[in-house]
Amino acid sequence: MVMNKYNEFNQPPPPKLSPFDPSVLPTRPDLVDIWLPLSTDMSRRSTKDLKGQTCQYMGKTLFLKSIDLTKSFTAQKELFVTLAKEMMEFDHPNVVAAKGLGLVGYNTKLCVAMEYMDQGSLLNVISNKDKQLTEKQMWQMCLDISLGLQYLHKLGHTHGNLSTKHVLINSDGQCKLNVQAIVQPKEEITRYGAMLVPFCAPETLKNHTTSLAADIYSLAIVFGQIFTRKTPYYELYNELGYVEGDLRITQSLNE
């Protein structure tokens, strides 16, 4: 009996759980107020350029952006949560709403749940030759995007990544700024071949910096693509391809 008591006192303490352990995440003080009990009834939906899982929550379809907890480093998980919490700070009719965080995939995937935008990106819509758009609809698109950008600027927040690829459209035809693009690390802005370079102001391409003025430059390019329904520098990209076209544009700034 004495030996049993001795052994009890010498038991090693239980291992400390990671802050990303599935049993810990829902109770973390920084996440408890934005935690969602996401449904396991999921499906995979996609448009031409918007792919991912969706789930039903309180009668609405939500789009899920996830990270695999079993295959990611701690730094990657921390960045994912940081960006998700930043997304939650935005609240405007013309910015895609992030609803909260939750676990899916047998608790192996941490997801940020966002409102589902049925029509995908603005780029997808205006590139569809079968999609008829009236002048009134195109002006409404411009207004929606402008209101979303105005909201960001009033917060003192630059977008830094505005393009038709990063504007999403819901089933009612309303345009909203993709909240994921707003918080995206800015070093990815000038990634060649991603069709972002033609929307960047010259100073952004030269200095890899963002500003309110540079956002307005990008906004003007977006307007132009809405009304022409053509890619900026269409002839250049048609001749050289996206990567070589991006290189030619950036090189021309130094000539």
PDB file of C-alpha atoms in Angstrom:
ATOM      1  CA  MET A   1       0.000   0.000   0.000  1.00  0.00           C
ATOM      2  CA  VAL A   2       2.810   2.382   0.857  1.00  0.00           C
ATOM      3  CA  MET A   3       4.475   1.603  -2.451  1.00  0.00           C
ATOM      4  CA  ASN A   4       1.235   2.317  -4.305  1.00  0.00           C
ATOM      5  CA  LYS A   5       1.026   5.759  -2.714  1.00  0.00           C
ATOM      6  CA  TYR A   6       4.674   6.355  -3.538  1.00  0.00           C
ATOM      7  CA  ASN A   7       4.043   5.474  -7.170  1.00  0.00           C
ATOM      8  CA  GLU A   8       1.045   7.823  -7.309  1.00  0.00           C
ATOM      9  CA  PHE A   9       3.178  10.763  -6.191  1.00  0.00           C
ATOM     10  CA  ASN A  10       5.824   9.909  -8.750  1.00  0.00           C
ATOM     11  CA  GLN A  11       3.495   9.783 -11.720  1.00  0.00           C
ATOM     12  CA  PRO A  12       4.645  12.228 -14.425  1.00  0.00           C
ATOM     13  CA  PRO A  13       2.337  15.214 -14.900  1.00  0.00           C
ATOM     14  CA  PRO A  14      -0.080  14.948 -17.838  1.00  0.00           C
ATOM     15  CA  PRO A  15       1.384  16.359 -21.055  1.00  0.00           C
ATOM     16  CA  LYS A  16       0.569  19.990 -21.743  1.00  0.00           C
ATOM     17  CA  LEU A  17      -1.834  20.247 -24.658  1.00  0.00           C
ATOM     18  CA  SER A  18      -1.032  22.401 -27.663  1.00  0.00           C
ATOM     19  CA  PRO A  19      -3.151  25.562 -28.116  1.00  0.00           C
ATOM     20  CA  PHE A  20      -4.141  23.982 -31.448  1.00  0.00           C
ATOM     21  CA  ASP A  21      -5.307  20.705 -29.952  1.00  0.00           C
ATOM     22  CA  PRO A  22      -8.937  20.066 -31.045  1.00  0.00           C
ATOM     23  CA  SER A  23     -10.022  19.883 -27.406  1.00  0.00           C
ATOM     24  CA  VAL A  24      -8.371  23.217 -26.589  1.00  0.00           C
ATOM     25  CA  LEU A  25      -9.299  25.371 -29.601  1.00  0.00           C
ATOM     26  CA  PRO A  26     -13.022  25.883 -28.758  1.00  0.00           C
ATOM     27  CA  THR A  27     -12.140  27.019 -25.224  1.00  0.00           C
ATOM     28  CA  ARG A  28      -9.301  29.408 -26.030  1.00  0.00           C
ATOM     29  CA  PRO A  29     -10.122  32.869 -24.617  1.00  0.00           C
ATOM     30  CA  ASP A  30      -9.282  34.543 -27.930  1.00  0.00           C
ATOM     31  CA  LEU A  31     -11.526  32.183 -29.929  1.00  0.00           C
ATOM     32  CA  VAL A  32     -14.436  31.279 -27.677  1.00  0.00           C
ATOM     33  CA  ASP A  33     -16.602  34.217 -28.844  1.00  0.00           C
ATOM     34  CA  ILE A  34     -16.084  33.469 -32.542  1.00  0.00           C
ATOM     35  CA  TRP A  35     -16.242  29.675 -32.365  1.00  0.00           C
ATOM     36  CA  LEU A  36     -18.838  27.905 -34.530  1.00  0.00           C
ATOM     37  CA  PRO A  37     -20.096  24.309 -34.126  1.00  0.00           C
ATOM     38  CA  LEU A  38     -19.802  23.655 -37.850  1.00  0.00           C
ATOM     39  CA  SER A  39     -21.945  20.983 -39.444  1.00  0.00           C
ATOM     40  CA  THR A  40     -20.390  17.747 -40.603  1.00  0.00           C
ATOM     41  CA  ASP A  41     -22.794  17.876 -43.574  1.00  0.00           C
ATOM     42  CA  MET A  42     -20.297  19.307 -46.018  1.00  0.00           C
ATOM     43  CA  SER A  43     -20.047  19.407 -49.779  1.00  0.00           C
ATOM     44  CA  ARG A  44     -17.428  20.531 -52.250  1.00  0.00           C
ATOM     45  CA  ARG A  45     -18.420  23.365 -54.550  1.00  0.00           C
ATOM     46  CA  SER A  46     -16.433  25.302 -57.060  1.00  0.00           C
ATOM     47  CA  THR A  47     -16.626  27.984 -59.701  1.00  0.00           C
ATOM     48  CA  LYS A  48     -13.959  28.598 -62.290  1.00  0.00           C
ATOM     49  CA  ASP A  49     -11.689  30.246 -59.724  1.00  0.00           C
ATOM     50  CA  LEU A  50     -13.241  29.658 -56.285  1.00  0.00           C
ATOM     51  CA  LYS A  51     -12.787  26.150 -54.940  1.00  0.00           C
ATOM     52  CA  GLY A  52     -13.353  24.736 -51.503  1.00  0.00           C
ATOM     53  CA  GLN A  53     -15.739  23.104 -49.096  1.00  0.00           C
ATOM     54  CA  THR A  54     -19.049  24.473 -47.935  1.00  0.00           C
ATOM     55  CA  CYS A  55     -21.290  23.591 -45.038  1.00  0.00           C
ATOM     56  CA  GLN A  56     -24.714  24.508 -43.732  1.00  0.00           C
ATOM     57  CA  TYR A  57     -24.965  26.647 -40.613  1.00  0.00           C
ATOM     58  CA  MET A  58     -28.258  28.033 -39.288  1.00  0.00           C
ATOM     59  CA  GLY A  59     -29.877  27.492 -42.679  1.00  0.00           C
ATOM     60  CA  LYS A  60     -27.169  29.272 -44.671  1.00  0.00           C
ATOM     61  CA  THR A  61     -24.380  27.992 -46.871  1.00  0.00           C
ATOM     62  CA  LEU A  62     -20.908  28.979 -45.693  1.00  0.00           C
ATOM     63  CA  PHE A  63     -17.635  28.771 -47.615  1.00  0.00           C
ATOM     64  CA  LEU A  64     -14.793  27.156 -45.671  1.00  0.00           C
ATOM     65  CA  LYS A  65     -11.137  28.135 -45.891  1.00  0.00           C
ATOM     66  CA  SER A  66      -9.188  25.500 -43.981  1.00  0.00           C
ATOM     67  CA  ILE A  67      -5.779  24.455 -42.730  1.00  0.00           C
ATOM     68  CA  ASP A  68      -4.897  20.828 -41.998  1.00  0.00           C
ATOM     69  CA  LEU A  69      -3.810  20.693 -38.365  1.00  0.00           C
ATOM     70  CA  THR A  70      -2.054  17.358 -38.905  1.00  0.00           C
ATOM     71  CA  LYS A  71       0.199  18.623 -41.688  1.00  0.00           C
ATOM     72  CA  SER A  72       0.937  22.248 -40.735  1.00  0.00           C
ATOM     73  CA  PHE A  73       3.702  23.795 -38.660  1.00  0.00           C
ATOM     74  CA  THR A  74       2.837  25.808 -35.553  1.00  0.00           C
ATOM     75  CA  ALA A  75       3.822  29.067 -37.263  1.00  0.00           C
ATOM     76  CA  GLN A  76       1.403  28.328 -40.116  1.00  0.00           C
ATOM     77  CA  LYS A  77      -1.417  27.613 -37.671  1.00  0.00           C
ATOM     78  CA  GLU A  78      -0.703  30.811 -35.749  1.00  0.00           C
ATOM     79  CA  LEU A  79      -0.744  32.871 -38.957  1.00  0.00           C
ATOM     80  CA  PHE A  80      -4.026  31.253 -40.033  1.00  0.00           C
ATOM     81  CA  VAL A  81      -5.716  32.162 -36.737  1.00  0.00           C
ATOM     82  CA  THR A  82      -4.257  35.686 -36.765  1.00  0.00           C
ATOM     83  CA  LEU A  83      -5.570  36.369 -40.275  1.00  0.00           C
ATOM     84  CA  ALA A  84      -8.949  34.814 -39.461  1.00  0.00           C
ATOM     85  CA  LYS A  85      -9.372  37.102 -36.450  1.00  0.00           C
ATOM     86  CA  GLU A  86      -8.397  40.075 -38.609  1.00  0.00           C
ATOM     87  CA  MET A  87     -11.071  39.083 -41.148  1.00  0.00           C
ATOM     88  CA  MET A  88     -13.659  39.087 -38.368  1.00  0.00           C
ATOM     89  CA  GLU A  89     -12.998  42.766 -37.672  1.00  0.00           C
ATOM     90  CA  PHE A  90     -14.534  43.917 -40.975  1.00  0.00           C
ATOM     91  CA  ASP A  91     -18.277  44.568 -41.059  1.00  0.00           C
ATOM     92  CA  HIS A  92     -19.730  46.090 -44.230  1.00  0.00           C
ATOM     93  CA  PRO A  93     -22.314  45.007 -46.838  1.00  0.00           C
ATOM     94  CA  ASN A  94     -19.663  45.175 -49.573  1.00  0.00           C
ATOM     95  CA  VAL A  95     -16.995  43.145 -47.792  1.00  0.00           C
ATOM     96  CA  VAL A  96     -17.380  39.355 -47.607  1.00  0.00           C
ATOM     97  CA  ALA A  97     -18.261  38.518 -44.003  1.00  0.00           C
ATOM     98  CA  ALA A  98     -16.176  36.063 -41.989  1.00  0.00           C
ATOM     99  CA  LYS A  99     -18.533  34.337 -39.566  1.00  0.00           C
ATOM    100  CA  GLY A 100     -16.143  32.491 -37.273  1.00  0.00           C
ATOM    101  CA  LEU A 101     -13.827  29.533 -36.790  1.00  0.00           C
ATOM    102  CA  GLY A 102     -14.600  25.843 -36.398  1.00  0.00           C
ATOM    103  CA  LEU A 103     -13.353  22.293 -36.870  1.00  0.00           C
ATOM    104  CA  VAL A 104     -14.317  19.846 -39.618  1.00  0.00           C
ATOM    105  CA  GLY A 105     -12.886  16.665 -41.110  1.00  0.00           C
ATOM    106  CA  TYR A 106     -12.986  14.617 -37.891  1.00  0.00           C
ATOM    107  CA  ASN A 107     -11.425  17.592 -36.074  1.00  0.00           C
ATOM    108  CA  THR A 108      -8.348  17.568 -38.322  1.00  0.00           C
ATOM    109  CA  LYS A 109      -9.067  20.812 -40.177  1.00  0.00           C
ATOM    110  CA  LEU A 110      -9.416  24.268 -38.688  1.00  0.00           C
ATOM    111  CA  CYS A 111     -11.681  26.443 -40.833  1.00  0.00           C
ATOM    112  CA  VAL A 112     -12.661  30.057 -41.115  1.00  0.00           C
ATOM    113  CA  ALA A 113     -16.273  30.188 -42.316  1.00  0.00           C
ATOM    114  CA  MET A 114     -17.342  32.954 -44.692  1.00  0.00           C
ATOM    115  CA  GLU A 115     -20.546  33.833 -46.486  1.00  0.00           C
ATOM    116  CA  TYR A 116     -20.829  31.867 -49.718  1.00  0.00           C
ATOM    117  CA  MET A 117     -20.660  33.943 -52.908  1.00  0.00           C
ATOM    118  CA  ASP A 118     -22.550  31.897 -55.476  1.00  0.00           C
ATOM    119  CA  GLN A 119     -21.282  33.523 -58.672  1.00  0.00           C
ATOM    120  CA  GLY A 120     -17.606  33.416 -57.767  1.00  0.00           C
ATOM    121  CA  SER A 121     -15.280  36.235 -58.743  1.00  0.00           C
ATOM    122  CA  LEU A 122     -16.047  39.338 -60.761  1.00  0.00           C
ATOM    123  CA  LEU A 123     -13.368  38.159 -63.187  1.00  0.00           C
ATOM    124  CA  ASN A 124     -15.292  34.920 -63.682  1.00  0.00           C
ATOM    125  CA  VAL A 125     -18.519  36.807 -64.440  1.00  0.00           C
ATOM    126  CA  ILE A 126     -17.186  39.427 -66.855  1.00  0.00           C
ATOM    127  CA  SER A 127     -15.091  36.819 -68.689  1.00  0.00           C
ATOM    128  CA  ASN A 128     -18.209  34.762 -69.406  1.00  0.00           C
ATOM    129  CA  LYS A 129     -19.207  35.679 -72.959  1.00  0.00           C
ATOM    130  CA  ASP A 130     -22.675  34.214 -72.413  1.00  0.00           C
ATOM    131  CA  LYS A 131     -23.331  36.506 -69.444  1.00  0.00           C
ATOM    132  CA  GLN A 132     -25.239  39.608 -70.509  1.00  0.00           C
ATOM    133  CA  LEU A 133     -24.606  42.734 -68.425  1.00  0.00           C
ATOM    134  CA  THR A 134     -26.510  45.978 -68.783  1.00  0.00           C
ATOM    135  CA  GLU A 135     -24.805  49.327 -68.343  1.00  0.00           C
ATOM    136  CA  LYS A 136     -26.814  49.787 -65.137  1.00  0.00           C
ATOM    137  CA  GLN A 137     -25.494  46.491 -63.765  1.00  0.00           C
ATOM    138  CA  MET A 138     -21.915  47.459 -64.579  1.00  0.00           C
ATOM    139  CA  TRP A 139     -22.279  50.826 -62.855  1.00  0.00           C
ATOM    140  CA  GLN A 140     -23.781  49.063 -59.824  1.00  0.00           C
ATOM    141  CA  MET A 141     -20.740  46.782 -59.717  1.00  0.00           C
ATOM    142  CA  CYS A 142     -18.497  49.847 -59.684  1.00  0.00           C
ATOM    143  CA  LEU A 143     -20.548  51.397 -56.880  1.00  0.00           C
ATOM    144  CA  ASP A 144     -20.476  48.226 -54.762  1.00  0.00           C
ATOM    145  CA  ILE A 145     -16.693  47.947 -55.050  1.00  0.00           C
ATOM    146  CA  SER A 146     -16.208  51.656 -54.346  1.00  0.00           C
ATOM    147  CA  LEU A 147     -18.307  51.472 -51.178  1.00  0.00           C
ATOM    148  CA  GLY A 148     -16.329  48.499 -49.912  1.00  0.00           C
ATOM    149  CA  LEU A 149     -13.039  50.267 -50.586  1.00  0.00           C
ATOM    150  CA  GLN A 150     -14.307  53.505 -49.026  1.00  0.00           C
ATOM    151  CA  TYR A 151     -15.123  51.545 -45.860  1.00  0.00           C
ATOM    152  CA  LEU A 152     -11.578  50.159 -45.678  1.00  0.00           C
ATOM    153  CA  HIS A 153     -10.039  53.577 -46.246  1.00  0.00           C
ATOM    154  CA  LYS A 154     -12.184  55.143 -43.512  1.00  0.00           C
ATOM    155  CA  LEU A 155     -10.664  52.558 -41.178  1.00  0.00           C
ATOM    156  CA  GLY A 156      -7.225  53.663 -42.352  1.00  0.00           C
ATOM    157  CA  HIS A 157      -6.746  50.237 -43.940  1.00  0.00           C
ATOM    158  CA  THR A 158      -5.324  49.847 -47.442  1.00  0.00           C
ATOM    159  CA  HIS A 159      -6.485  46.972 -49.602  1.00  0.00           C
ATOM    160  CA  GLY A 160      -3.231  46.599 -51.517  1.00  0.00           C
ATOM    161  CA  ASN A 161      -4.534  43.701 -53.582  1.00  0.00           C
ATOM    162  CA  LEU A 162      -7.586  44.957 -55.466  1.00  0.00           C
ATOM    163  CA  SER A 163      -8.406  43.245 -58.761  1.00  0.00           C
ATOM    164  CA  THR A 164     -11.422  41.682 -60.477  1.00  0.00           C
ATOM    165  CA  LYS A 165     -10.108  38.346 -59.197  1.00  0.00           C
ATOM    166  CA  HIS A 166     -10.515  39.546 -55.607  1.00  0.00           C
ATOM    167  CA  VAL A 167     -14.082  40.830 -55.892  1.00  0.00           C
ATOM    168  CA  LEU A 168     -16.809  38.216 -55.344  1.00  0.00           C
ATOM    169  CA  ILE A 169     -20.459  38.240 -56.420  1.00  0.00           C
ATOM    170  CA  ASN A 170     -23.411  36.683 -54.604  1.00  0.00           C
ATOM    171  CA  SER A 171     -26.628  35.247 -56.043  1.00  0.00           C
ATOM    172  CA  ASP A 172     -28.238  38.718 -56.058  1.00  0.00           C
ATOM    173  CA  GLY A 173     -25.443  40.158 -58.197  1.00  0.00           C
ATOM    174  CA  GLN A 174     -23.979  42.200 -55.331  1.00  0.00           C
ATOM    175  CA  CYS A 175     -20.212  42.723 -55.440  1.00  0.00           C
ATOM    176  CA  LYS A 176     -18.140  42.369 -52.278  1.00  0.00           C
ATOM    177  CA  LEU A 177     -14.427  42.652 -51.611  1.00  0.00           C
ATOM    178  CA  ASN A 178     -12.949  39.242 -50.825  1.00  0.00           C
ATOM    179  CA  VAL A 179     -11.909  39.528 -47.188  1.00  0.00           C
ATOM    180  CA  GLN A 180      -9.194  36.899 -47.687  1.00  0.00           C
ATOM    181  CA  ALA A 181      -7.420  39.145 -50.199  1.00  0.00           C
ATOM    182  CA  ILE A 182      -7.609  42.142 -47.854  1.00  0.00           C
ATOM    183  CA  VAL A 183      -5.566  40.401 -45.148  1.00  0.00           C
ATOM    184  CA  GLN A 184      -3.289  38.511 -47.553  1.00  0.00           C
ATOM    185  CA  PRO A 185       0.438  39.053 -46.898  1.00  0.00           C
ATOM    186  CA  LYS A 186       1.476  41.898 -49.177  1.00  0.00           C
ATOM    187  CA  GLU A 187       4.619  40.189 -50.457  1.00  0.00           C
ATOM    188  CA  GLU A 188       2.294  38.041 -52.591  1.00  0.00           C
ATOM    189  CA  ILE A 189       0.870  41.036 -54.434  1.00  0.00           C
ATOM    190  CA  THR A 190       3.368  41.088 -57.271  1.00  0.00           C
ATOM    191  CA  ARG A 191       3.625  37.324 -57.740  1.00  0.00           C
ATOM    192  CA  TYR A 192       4.204  36.830 -61.458  1.00  0.00           C
ATOM    193  CA  GLY A 193       1.582  34.969 -63.467  1.00  0.00           C
ATOM    194  CA  ALA A 194      -1.207  35.511 -60.925  1.00  0.00           C
ATOM    195  CA  MET A 195      -2.897  38.265 -62.979  1.00  0.00           C
ATOM    196  CA  LEU A 196      -2.387  40.853 -60.242  1.00  0.00           C
ATOM    197  CA  VAL A 197       0.471  42.899 -61.711  1.00  0.00           C
ATOM    198  CA  PRO A 198      -1.665  44.857 -64.231  1.00  0.00           C
ATOM    199  CA  PHE A 199      -3.790  46.167 -61.358  1.00  0.00           C
ATOM    200  CA  CYS A 200      -0.815  47.431 -59.339  1.00  0.00           C
ATOM    201  CA  ALA A 201       0.192  51.087 -59.317  1.00  0.00           C
ATOM    202  CA  PRO A 202       3.747  51.757 -60.578  1.00  0.00           C
ATOM    203  CA  GLU A 203       4.971  52.644 -57.085  1.00  0.00           C
ATOM    204  CA  THR A 204       3.609  49.344 -55.751  1.00  0.00           C
ATOM    205  CA  LEU A 205       5.540  47.379 -58.362  1.00  0.00           C
ATOM    206  CA  LYS A 206       8.715  49.374 -57.752  1.00  0.00           C
ATOM    207  CA  ASN A 207       8.706  49.556 -53.968  1.00  0.00           C
ATOM    208  CA  HIS A 208       6.394  46.687 -52.952  1.00  0.00           C
ATOM    209  CA  THR A 209       4.408  49.121 -50.822  1.00  0.00           C
ATOM    210  CA  THR A 210       0.702  49.864 -50.598  1.00  0.00           C
ATOM    211  CA  SER A 211      -1.154  53.139 -50.145  1.00  0.00           C
ATOM    212  CA  LEU A 212      -4.634  54.620 -50.378  1.00  0.00           C
ATOM    213  CA  ALA A 213      -3.674  56.277 -53.671  1.00  0.00           C
ATOM    214  CA  ALA A 214      -2.432  52.968 -55.091  1.00  0.00           C
ATOM    215  CA  ASP A 215      -5.806  51.418 -54.222  1.00  0.00           C
ATOM    216  CA  ILE A 216      -7.555  54.104 -56.281  1.00  0.00           C
ATOM    217  CA  TYR A 217      -5.264  53.293 -59.213  1.00  0.00           C
ATOM    218  CA  SER A 218      -6.289  49.627 -58.914  1.00  0.00           C
ATOM    219  CA  LEU A 219      -9.946  50.635 -58.665  1.00  0.00           C
ATOM    220  CA  ALA A 220      -9.709  52.501 -61.977  1.00  0.00           C
ATOM    221  CA  ILE A 221      -8.231  49.424 -63.690  1.00  0.00           C
ATOM    222  CA  VAL A 222     -11.068  47.310 -62.266  1.00  0.00           C
ATOM    223  CA  PHE A 223     -13.624  49.776 -63.667  1.00  0.00           C
ATOM    224  CA  GLY A 224     -11.951  49.590 -67.063  1.00  0.00           C
ATOM    225  CA  GLN A 225     -12.122  45.797 -67.112  1.00  0.00           C
ATOM    226  CA  ILE A 226     -15.787  45.824 -66.108  1.00  0.00           C
ATOM    227  CA  PHE A 227     -16.800  48.016 -69.040  1.00  0.00           C
ATOM    228  CA  THR A 228     -14.451  46.583 -71.685  1.00  0.00           C
ATOM    229  CA  ARG A 229     -14.709  42.999 -70.407  1.00  0.00           C
ATOM    230  CA  LYS A 230     -11.106  42.567 -71.462  1.00  0.00           C
ATOM    231  CA  THR A 231      -7.983  41.805 -69.457  1.00  0.00           C
ATOM    232  CA  PRO A 232      -5.712  44.847 -68.944  1.00  0.00           C
ATOM    233  CA  TYR A 233      -2.797  44.652 -71.411  1.00  0.00           C
ATOM    234  CA  TYR A 234      -4.807  42.071 -73.339  1.00  0.00           C
ATOM    235  CA  GLU A 235      -2.594  42.167 -76.448  1.00  0.00           C
ATOM    236  CA  LEU A 236       0.603  41.859 -74.397  1.00  0.00           C
ATOM    237  CA  TYR A 237      -0.620  38.831 -72.445  1.00  0.00           C
ATOM    238  CA  ASN A 238      -2.051  37.243 -75.575  1.00  0.00           C
ATOM    239  CA  GLU A 239       1.389  37.462 -77.187  1.00  0.00           C
ATOM    240  CA  LEU A 240       3.670  36.622 -74.242  1.00  0.00           C
ATOM    241  CA  GLY A 241       1.543  34.745 -71.719  1.00  0.00           C
ATOM    242  CA  TYR A 242       0.878  35.778 -68.122  1.00  0.00           C
ATOM    243  CA  VAL A 243       4.338  35.313 -66.588  1.00  0.00           C
ATOM    244  CA  GLU A 244       6.310  36.932 -69.433  1.00  0.00           C
ATOM    245  CA  GLY A 245       3.674  39.643 -69.690  1.00  0.00           C
ATOM    246  CA  ASP A 246       4.052  40.500 -66.004  1.00  0.00           C
ATOM    247  CA  LEU A 247       7.840  40.626 -66.398  1.00  0.00           C
ATOM    248  CA  ARG A 248       7.549  42.968 -69.382  1.00  0.00           C
ATOM    249  CA  ILE A 249       5.285  45.349 -67.438  1.00  0.00           C
ATOM    250  CA  THR A 250       7.609  45.533 -64.418  1.00  0.00           C
ATOM    251  CA  GLN A 251      10.729  45.873 -66.575  1.00  0.00           C
ATOM    252  CA  SER A 252       9.185  48.774 -68.487  1.00  0.00           C
ATOM    253  CA  LEU A 253       9.055  50.794 -65.253  1.00  0.00           C
ATOM    254  CA  ASN A 254      12.858  50.805 -65.098  1.00  0.00           C
ATOM    255  CA  GLU A 255      13.459  51.761 -68.721  1.00  0.00           C
TER     256      GLU A 255
END
